XYZ file of C-alpha atoms in Angstrom:
412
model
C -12.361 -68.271 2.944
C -14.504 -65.508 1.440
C -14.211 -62.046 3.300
C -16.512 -59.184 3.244
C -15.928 -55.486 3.678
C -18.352 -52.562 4.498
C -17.829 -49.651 2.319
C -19.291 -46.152 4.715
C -17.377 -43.382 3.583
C -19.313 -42.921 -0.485
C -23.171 -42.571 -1.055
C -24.386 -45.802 -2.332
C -25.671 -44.358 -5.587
C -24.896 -41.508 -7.748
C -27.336 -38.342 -7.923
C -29.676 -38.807 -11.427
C -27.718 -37.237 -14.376
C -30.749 -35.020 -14.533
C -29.936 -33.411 -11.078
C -26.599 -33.809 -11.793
C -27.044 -31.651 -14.657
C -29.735 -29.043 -12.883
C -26.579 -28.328 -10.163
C -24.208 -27.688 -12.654
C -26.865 -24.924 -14.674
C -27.724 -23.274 -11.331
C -23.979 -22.716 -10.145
C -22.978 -21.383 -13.553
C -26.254 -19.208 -13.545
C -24.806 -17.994 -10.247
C -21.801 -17.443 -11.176
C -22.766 -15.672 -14.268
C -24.742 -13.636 -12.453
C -21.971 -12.434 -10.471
C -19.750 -11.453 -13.412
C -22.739 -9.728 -14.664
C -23.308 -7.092 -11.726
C -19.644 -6.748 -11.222
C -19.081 -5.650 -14.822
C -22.819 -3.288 -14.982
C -20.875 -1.611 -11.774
C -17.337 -1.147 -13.502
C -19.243 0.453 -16.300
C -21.652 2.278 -14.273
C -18.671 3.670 -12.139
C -17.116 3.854 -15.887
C -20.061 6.378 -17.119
C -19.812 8.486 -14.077
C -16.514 9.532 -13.042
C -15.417 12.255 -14.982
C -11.962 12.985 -15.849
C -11.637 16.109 -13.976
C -8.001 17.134 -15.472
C -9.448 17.122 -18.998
C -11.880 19.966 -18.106
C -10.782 23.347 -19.973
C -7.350 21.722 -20.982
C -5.954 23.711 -23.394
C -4.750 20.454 -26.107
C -8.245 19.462 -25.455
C -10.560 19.757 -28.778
C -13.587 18.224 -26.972
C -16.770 20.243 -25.737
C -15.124 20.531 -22.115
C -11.659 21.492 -23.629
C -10.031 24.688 -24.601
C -8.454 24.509 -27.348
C -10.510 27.187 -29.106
C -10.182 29.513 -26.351
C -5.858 29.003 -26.802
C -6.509 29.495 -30.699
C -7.774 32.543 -30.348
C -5.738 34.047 -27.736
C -3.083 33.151 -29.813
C -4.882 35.300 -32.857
C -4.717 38.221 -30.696
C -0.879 37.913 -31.028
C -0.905 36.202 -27.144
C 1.974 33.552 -26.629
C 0.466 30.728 -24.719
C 3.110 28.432 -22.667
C 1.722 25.440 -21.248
C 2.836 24.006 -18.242
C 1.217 20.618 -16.235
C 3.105 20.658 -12.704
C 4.031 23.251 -10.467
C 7.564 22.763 -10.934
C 7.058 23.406 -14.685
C 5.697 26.447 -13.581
C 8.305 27.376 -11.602
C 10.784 26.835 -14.269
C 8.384 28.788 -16.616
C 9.357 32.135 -14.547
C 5.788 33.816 -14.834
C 7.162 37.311 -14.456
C 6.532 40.950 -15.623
C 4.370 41.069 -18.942
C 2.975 37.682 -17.795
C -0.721 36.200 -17.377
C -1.171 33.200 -15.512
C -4.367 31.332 -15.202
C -4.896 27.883 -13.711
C -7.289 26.238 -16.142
C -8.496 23.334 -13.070
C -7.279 23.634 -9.945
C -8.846 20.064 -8.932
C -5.655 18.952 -8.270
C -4.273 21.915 -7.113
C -3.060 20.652 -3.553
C -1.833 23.094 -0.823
C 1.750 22.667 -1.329
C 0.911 23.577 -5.044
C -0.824 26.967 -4.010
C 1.930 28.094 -2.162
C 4.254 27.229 -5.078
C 1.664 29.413 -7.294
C 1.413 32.266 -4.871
C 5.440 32.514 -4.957
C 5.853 31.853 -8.447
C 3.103 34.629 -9.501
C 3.878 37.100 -7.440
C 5.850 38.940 -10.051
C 3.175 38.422 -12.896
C 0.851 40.928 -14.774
C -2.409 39.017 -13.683
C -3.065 35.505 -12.102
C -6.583 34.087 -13.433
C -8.307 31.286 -10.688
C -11.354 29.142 -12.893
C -13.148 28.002 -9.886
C -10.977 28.138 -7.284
C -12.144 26.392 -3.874
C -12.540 27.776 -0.747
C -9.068 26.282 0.806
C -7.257 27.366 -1.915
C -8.679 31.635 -1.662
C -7.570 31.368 1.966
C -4.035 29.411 1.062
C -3.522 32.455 -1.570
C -4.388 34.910 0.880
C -7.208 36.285 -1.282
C -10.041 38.307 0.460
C -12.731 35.848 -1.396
C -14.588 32.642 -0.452
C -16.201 30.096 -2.633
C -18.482 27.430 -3.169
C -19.853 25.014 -5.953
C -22.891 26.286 -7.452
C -23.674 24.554 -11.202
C -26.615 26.749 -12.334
C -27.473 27.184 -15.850
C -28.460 31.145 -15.207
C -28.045 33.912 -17.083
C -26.353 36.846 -15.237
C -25.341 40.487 -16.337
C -22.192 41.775 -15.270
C -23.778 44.943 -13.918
C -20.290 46.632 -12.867
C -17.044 47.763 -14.966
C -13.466 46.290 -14.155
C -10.119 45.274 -16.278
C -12.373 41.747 -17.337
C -16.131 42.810 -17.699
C -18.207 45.322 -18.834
C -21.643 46.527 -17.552
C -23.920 44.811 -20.880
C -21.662 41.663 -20.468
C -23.693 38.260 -19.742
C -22.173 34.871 -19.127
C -25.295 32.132 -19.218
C -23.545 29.481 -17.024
C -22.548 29.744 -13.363
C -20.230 26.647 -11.877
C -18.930 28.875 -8.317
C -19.918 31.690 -6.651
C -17.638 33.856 -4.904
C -18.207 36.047 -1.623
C -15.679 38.383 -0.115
C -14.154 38.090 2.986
C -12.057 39.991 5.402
C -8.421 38.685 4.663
C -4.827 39.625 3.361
C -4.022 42.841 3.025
C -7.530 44.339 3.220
C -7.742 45.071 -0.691
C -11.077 45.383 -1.322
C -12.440 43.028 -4.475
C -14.684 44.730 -7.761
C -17.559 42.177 -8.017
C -19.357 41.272 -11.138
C -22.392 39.311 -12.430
C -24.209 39.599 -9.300
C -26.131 36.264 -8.572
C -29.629 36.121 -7.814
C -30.868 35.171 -4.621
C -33.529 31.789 -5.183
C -35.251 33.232 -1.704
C -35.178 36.797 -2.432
C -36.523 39.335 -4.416
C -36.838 38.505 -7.972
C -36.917 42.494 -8.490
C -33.476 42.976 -6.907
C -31.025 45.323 -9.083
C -28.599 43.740 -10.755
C -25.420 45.248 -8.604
C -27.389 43.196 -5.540
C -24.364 40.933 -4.567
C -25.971 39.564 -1.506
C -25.893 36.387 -2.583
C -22.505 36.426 -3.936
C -21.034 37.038 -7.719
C -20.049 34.749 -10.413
C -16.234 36.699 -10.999
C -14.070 38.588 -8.658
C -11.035 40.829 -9.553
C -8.964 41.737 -6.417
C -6.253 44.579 -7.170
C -2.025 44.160 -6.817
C -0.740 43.675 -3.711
C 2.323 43.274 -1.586
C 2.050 39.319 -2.471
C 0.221 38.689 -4.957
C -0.720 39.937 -8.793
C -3.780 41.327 -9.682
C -6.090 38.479 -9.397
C -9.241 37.405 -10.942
C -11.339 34.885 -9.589
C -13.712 33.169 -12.624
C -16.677 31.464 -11.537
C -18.029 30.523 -15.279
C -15.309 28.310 -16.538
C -17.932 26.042 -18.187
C -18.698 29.269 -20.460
C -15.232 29.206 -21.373
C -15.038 25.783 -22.953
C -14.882 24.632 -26.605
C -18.438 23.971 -26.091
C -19.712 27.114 -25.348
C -17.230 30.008 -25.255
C -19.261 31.453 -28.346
C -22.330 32.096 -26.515
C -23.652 35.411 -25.176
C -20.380 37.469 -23.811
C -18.529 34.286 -23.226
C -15.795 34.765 -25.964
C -14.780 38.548 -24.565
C -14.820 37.895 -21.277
C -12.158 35.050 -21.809
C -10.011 36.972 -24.161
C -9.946 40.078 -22.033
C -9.359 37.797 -18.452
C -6.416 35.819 -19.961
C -5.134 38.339 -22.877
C -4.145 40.956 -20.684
C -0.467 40.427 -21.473
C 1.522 39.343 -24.595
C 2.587 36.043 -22.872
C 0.121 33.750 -21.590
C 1.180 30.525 -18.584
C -1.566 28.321 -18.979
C -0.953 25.653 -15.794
C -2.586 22.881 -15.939
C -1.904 21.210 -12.330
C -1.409 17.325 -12.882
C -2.203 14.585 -10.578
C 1.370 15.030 -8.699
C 0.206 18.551 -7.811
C -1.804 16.793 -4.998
C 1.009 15.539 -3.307
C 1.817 17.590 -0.118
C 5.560 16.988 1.630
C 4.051 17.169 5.430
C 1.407 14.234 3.817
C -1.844 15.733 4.574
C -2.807 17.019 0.584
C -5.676 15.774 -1.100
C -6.264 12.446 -1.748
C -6.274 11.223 -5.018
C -8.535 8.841 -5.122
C -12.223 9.462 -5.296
C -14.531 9.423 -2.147
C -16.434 6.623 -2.856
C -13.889 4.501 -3.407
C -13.330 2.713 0.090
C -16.708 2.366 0.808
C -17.307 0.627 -2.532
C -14.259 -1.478 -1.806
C -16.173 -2.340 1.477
C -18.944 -3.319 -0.429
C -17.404 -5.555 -2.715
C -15.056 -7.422 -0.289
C -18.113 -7.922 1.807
C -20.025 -9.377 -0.894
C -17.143 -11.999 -2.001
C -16.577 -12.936 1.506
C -20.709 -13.493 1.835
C -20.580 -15.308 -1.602
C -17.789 -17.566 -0.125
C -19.662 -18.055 2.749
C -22.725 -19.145 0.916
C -21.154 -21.251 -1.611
C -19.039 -23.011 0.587
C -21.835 -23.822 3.518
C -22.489 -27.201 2.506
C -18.563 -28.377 3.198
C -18.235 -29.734 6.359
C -16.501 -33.207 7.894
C -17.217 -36.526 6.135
C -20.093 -38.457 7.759
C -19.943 -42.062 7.046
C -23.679 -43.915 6.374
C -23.731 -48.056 6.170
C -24.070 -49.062 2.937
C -27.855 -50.786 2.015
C -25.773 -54.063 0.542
C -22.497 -55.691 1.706
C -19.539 -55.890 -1.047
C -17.499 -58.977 -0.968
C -13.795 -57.980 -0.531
C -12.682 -59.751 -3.348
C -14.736 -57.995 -5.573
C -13.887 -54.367 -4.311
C -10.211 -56.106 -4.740
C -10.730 -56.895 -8.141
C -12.375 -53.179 -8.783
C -9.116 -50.952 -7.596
C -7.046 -53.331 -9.424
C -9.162 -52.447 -12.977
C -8.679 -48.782 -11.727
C -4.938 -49.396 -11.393
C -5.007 -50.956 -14.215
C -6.914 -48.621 -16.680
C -5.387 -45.385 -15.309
C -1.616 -47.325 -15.751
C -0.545 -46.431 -11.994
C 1.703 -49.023 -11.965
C 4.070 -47.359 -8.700
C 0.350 -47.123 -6.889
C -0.503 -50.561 -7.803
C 2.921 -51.480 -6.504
C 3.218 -49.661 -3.271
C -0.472 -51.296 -2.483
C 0.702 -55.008 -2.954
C 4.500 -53.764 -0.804
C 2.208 -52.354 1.819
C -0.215 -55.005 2.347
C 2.458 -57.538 2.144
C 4.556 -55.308 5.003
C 1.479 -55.930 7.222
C 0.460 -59.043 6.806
C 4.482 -59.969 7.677
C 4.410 -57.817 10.962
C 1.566 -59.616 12.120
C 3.223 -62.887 11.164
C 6.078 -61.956 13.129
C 4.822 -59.239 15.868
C 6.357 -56.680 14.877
C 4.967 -53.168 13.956
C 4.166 -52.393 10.249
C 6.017 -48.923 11.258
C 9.199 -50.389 11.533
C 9.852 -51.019 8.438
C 13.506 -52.323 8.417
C 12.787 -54.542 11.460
C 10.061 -56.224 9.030
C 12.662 -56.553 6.209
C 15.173 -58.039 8.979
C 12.740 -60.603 10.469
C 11.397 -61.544 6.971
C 14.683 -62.366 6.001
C 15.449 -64.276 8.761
C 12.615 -66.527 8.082
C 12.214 -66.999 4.207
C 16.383 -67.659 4.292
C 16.279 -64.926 2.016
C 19.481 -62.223 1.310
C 18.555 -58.927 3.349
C 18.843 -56.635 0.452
C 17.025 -59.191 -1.567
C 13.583 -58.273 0.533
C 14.558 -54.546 1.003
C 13.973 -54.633 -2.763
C 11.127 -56.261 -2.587
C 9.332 -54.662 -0.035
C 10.584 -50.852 -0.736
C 12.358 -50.590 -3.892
C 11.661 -48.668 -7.009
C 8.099 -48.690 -8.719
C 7.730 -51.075 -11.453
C 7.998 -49.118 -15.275
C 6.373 -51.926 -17.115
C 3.499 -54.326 -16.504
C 5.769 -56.972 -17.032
C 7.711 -55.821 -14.245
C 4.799 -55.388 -11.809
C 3.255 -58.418 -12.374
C 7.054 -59.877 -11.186
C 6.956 -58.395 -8.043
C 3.585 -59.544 -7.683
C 4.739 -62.488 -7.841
C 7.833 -62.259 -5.378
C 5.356 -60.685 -2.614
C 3.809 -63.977 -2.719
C 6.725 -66.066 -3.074
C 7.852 -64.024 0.515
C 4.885 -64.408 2.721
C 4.549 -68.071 1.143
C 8.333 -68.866 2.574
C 7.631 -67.131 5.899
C 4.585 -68.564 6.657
C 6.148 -71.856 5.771
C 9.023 -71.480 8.207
């Protein structure tokens, strides 16, 4: 008797190489394409973060370092100590006969400023290079600030301990303003800025719209202090341009010993937890972006999986031939344990119906069958759930003895 089977679960045919091969160039073209923005926007991101605790570093012999400006100080017979972390600083006892200066205070955090204020407050002369806003008011400091970044030329137009009245400085990166706070010491402003809506004809002593340097005299808590808002005219770069060069060497040479503090990345840190972050801005929402986009790109790619949907098949398949088939799979790919559990399993069934039993039950089956082919019990437990097969030899036995089985119970 010839059986036939309906195979619904497979398309009937397989897609034309040529589409075949079309899929496979358009989801590597996607994919490439992916790689391809991510790494433009690493290196975009790359190209424009700066490193902002390489700006005016005094080891630093690029155009933002200072290096030159520490070569020369030192020239002057200056001792320059550097320190990178407030507790260095600490340790560095910045007392009498001692100028301080805080090269970048970008990560100068607030529990950092109050270690400066107490750790200067013995010192000669504390020197801010663009000091914010939160840190003026966390030293005390009758001054305000904000970012500026103008490529100006400015005279100082006044006379202190740092600048004299013919002295220019040809970049601007803050401008200062003073404010009513501390002690009520009054602070000697220089290189008056000009006003972009005012008077182009305005003297130069005109500090309405603020000044690019600030000296604030000694008080109760703090060092004379001078606030530098043309650090950029101080760099490797360009501290031999116009009055650039003096200015430095009489801000930070004003005593024999010289604390350069260079506030690292710990410096942010603030014990209570609410210092500056160190991570940049746009960070989260560019992590936002990105997560979105894989979860969109998952979403896309994966749109066409879904349950199987079975289809009848335009031609019927005899069973023995589909037989026949798996067993040249079996065969090729040498599963002989698959090949073997296949025959055990069918065999299993076909005795439960025999017998009405359950194929579930498997040692009921192995009971029964023994029962009725006068066969030892452990003799069909073997048979019908014992080890794979290792050679083909061996499989083609058991084969055999599935046969022999069902032949003796159906026979009984």
């Amino acid at each position: 008797m010839t059986a036939t089977t309906t195979l619904g679960s497979a398309p009937a045919t397989a897609p034309p190489p040529r589409a075949d091969l079309a899929t496979r160039v358009r989801r590597r073209a996607v994919w490439a394409l992916v790689v391809a923005i991510g790494v433009a926007a690493l290196v975009a991101l790359a190209l424009s973060t700066n490193a902002p605790d390489q700006a005016l570093d005094p080891d630093d012999v690029g155009p933002s370092g200072g290096r030159a400006l520490v070569e020369a100080l030192r020239d002057h017979g200056v001792t320059v100590q550097v320190v990178r972390s407030a507790d260095e600083l600490v340790d560095a006892d910045p007392g009498a006969g001692t100028t301080v200066v805080v090269g970048n205070p970008t990560y100068l955090g607030a529990d950092s400023t109050d270690a400066l204020r107490e750790a200067t407050s013995g010192a000669d002369r504390l020197v801010l290079v663009a000091p914010t806003a939160e840190q003026l008011a966390g030293l005390d400091l009758p001054l305000t600030s904000s970012d500026l970044g103008a490529e100006v030329t400015v005279t100082a137009g006044c006379r202190s301990t740092v600048a004299r009245p013919d002295d220019t400085a040809a970049l601007v990166d803050t401008r200062f303003v003073p404010v009513s706070r501390g002690s009520g010491a009054r602070a000697t402003l220089c290189f008056a800025l000009p006003n972009p809506r005012g008077d182009d004809k305005a003297p130069p002593e005109d500090f309405g719209f603020g000044a690019a340097l600030a000296t604030v005299p000694a008080g109760a808590t703090h060092p004379e202090v001078v606030a530098v808002g043309v650090g950029s005219a101080f760099t490797n770069r360009f501290v031999g341009q116009e009055s650039h060069a003096g200015l430095a060497i009489r801000a930070l040479g004003h005593s024999p010993r010289l604390v350069w503090y260079q506030p690292g990345i710990g410096d942010l840190a603030s014990v209570d937890g609410t210092g500056q972050s160190a991570w940049p801005e746009w960070l989260t929402p560019a992590a936002v972006i990105l997560g979105t986009a894989v979860v969109v790109l998952a979403f896309v790619r994966g749109r066409r999986m879904g349950a199987l949907v079975t289809e009848p098949l335009p031609v019927v398949v005899r069973a023995v031939e589909t037989t026949e088939s798996r067993g040249r799979i079996y065969r090729r790919a040498r599963d002989r344990g698959r090949a073997a559990a296949v025959l055990r399993l069918g065999t299993t069934e076909r005795l439960a119906r025999r017998l009405a039993l359950s194929p579930h039950a498997a040692e009921a089956v192995q009971a029964a069958a023994a029962a009725a082919s006068g066969m030892p019990p452990t003799q069909v437990a073997a048979l019908l759930a014992g080890p794979p097969p290792t050679t083909d030899t061996e499989l083609h036995a058991l084969a055999n003895a599935l046969a022999d089985l069902e032949e003796r119970v159906r026979t009984s």
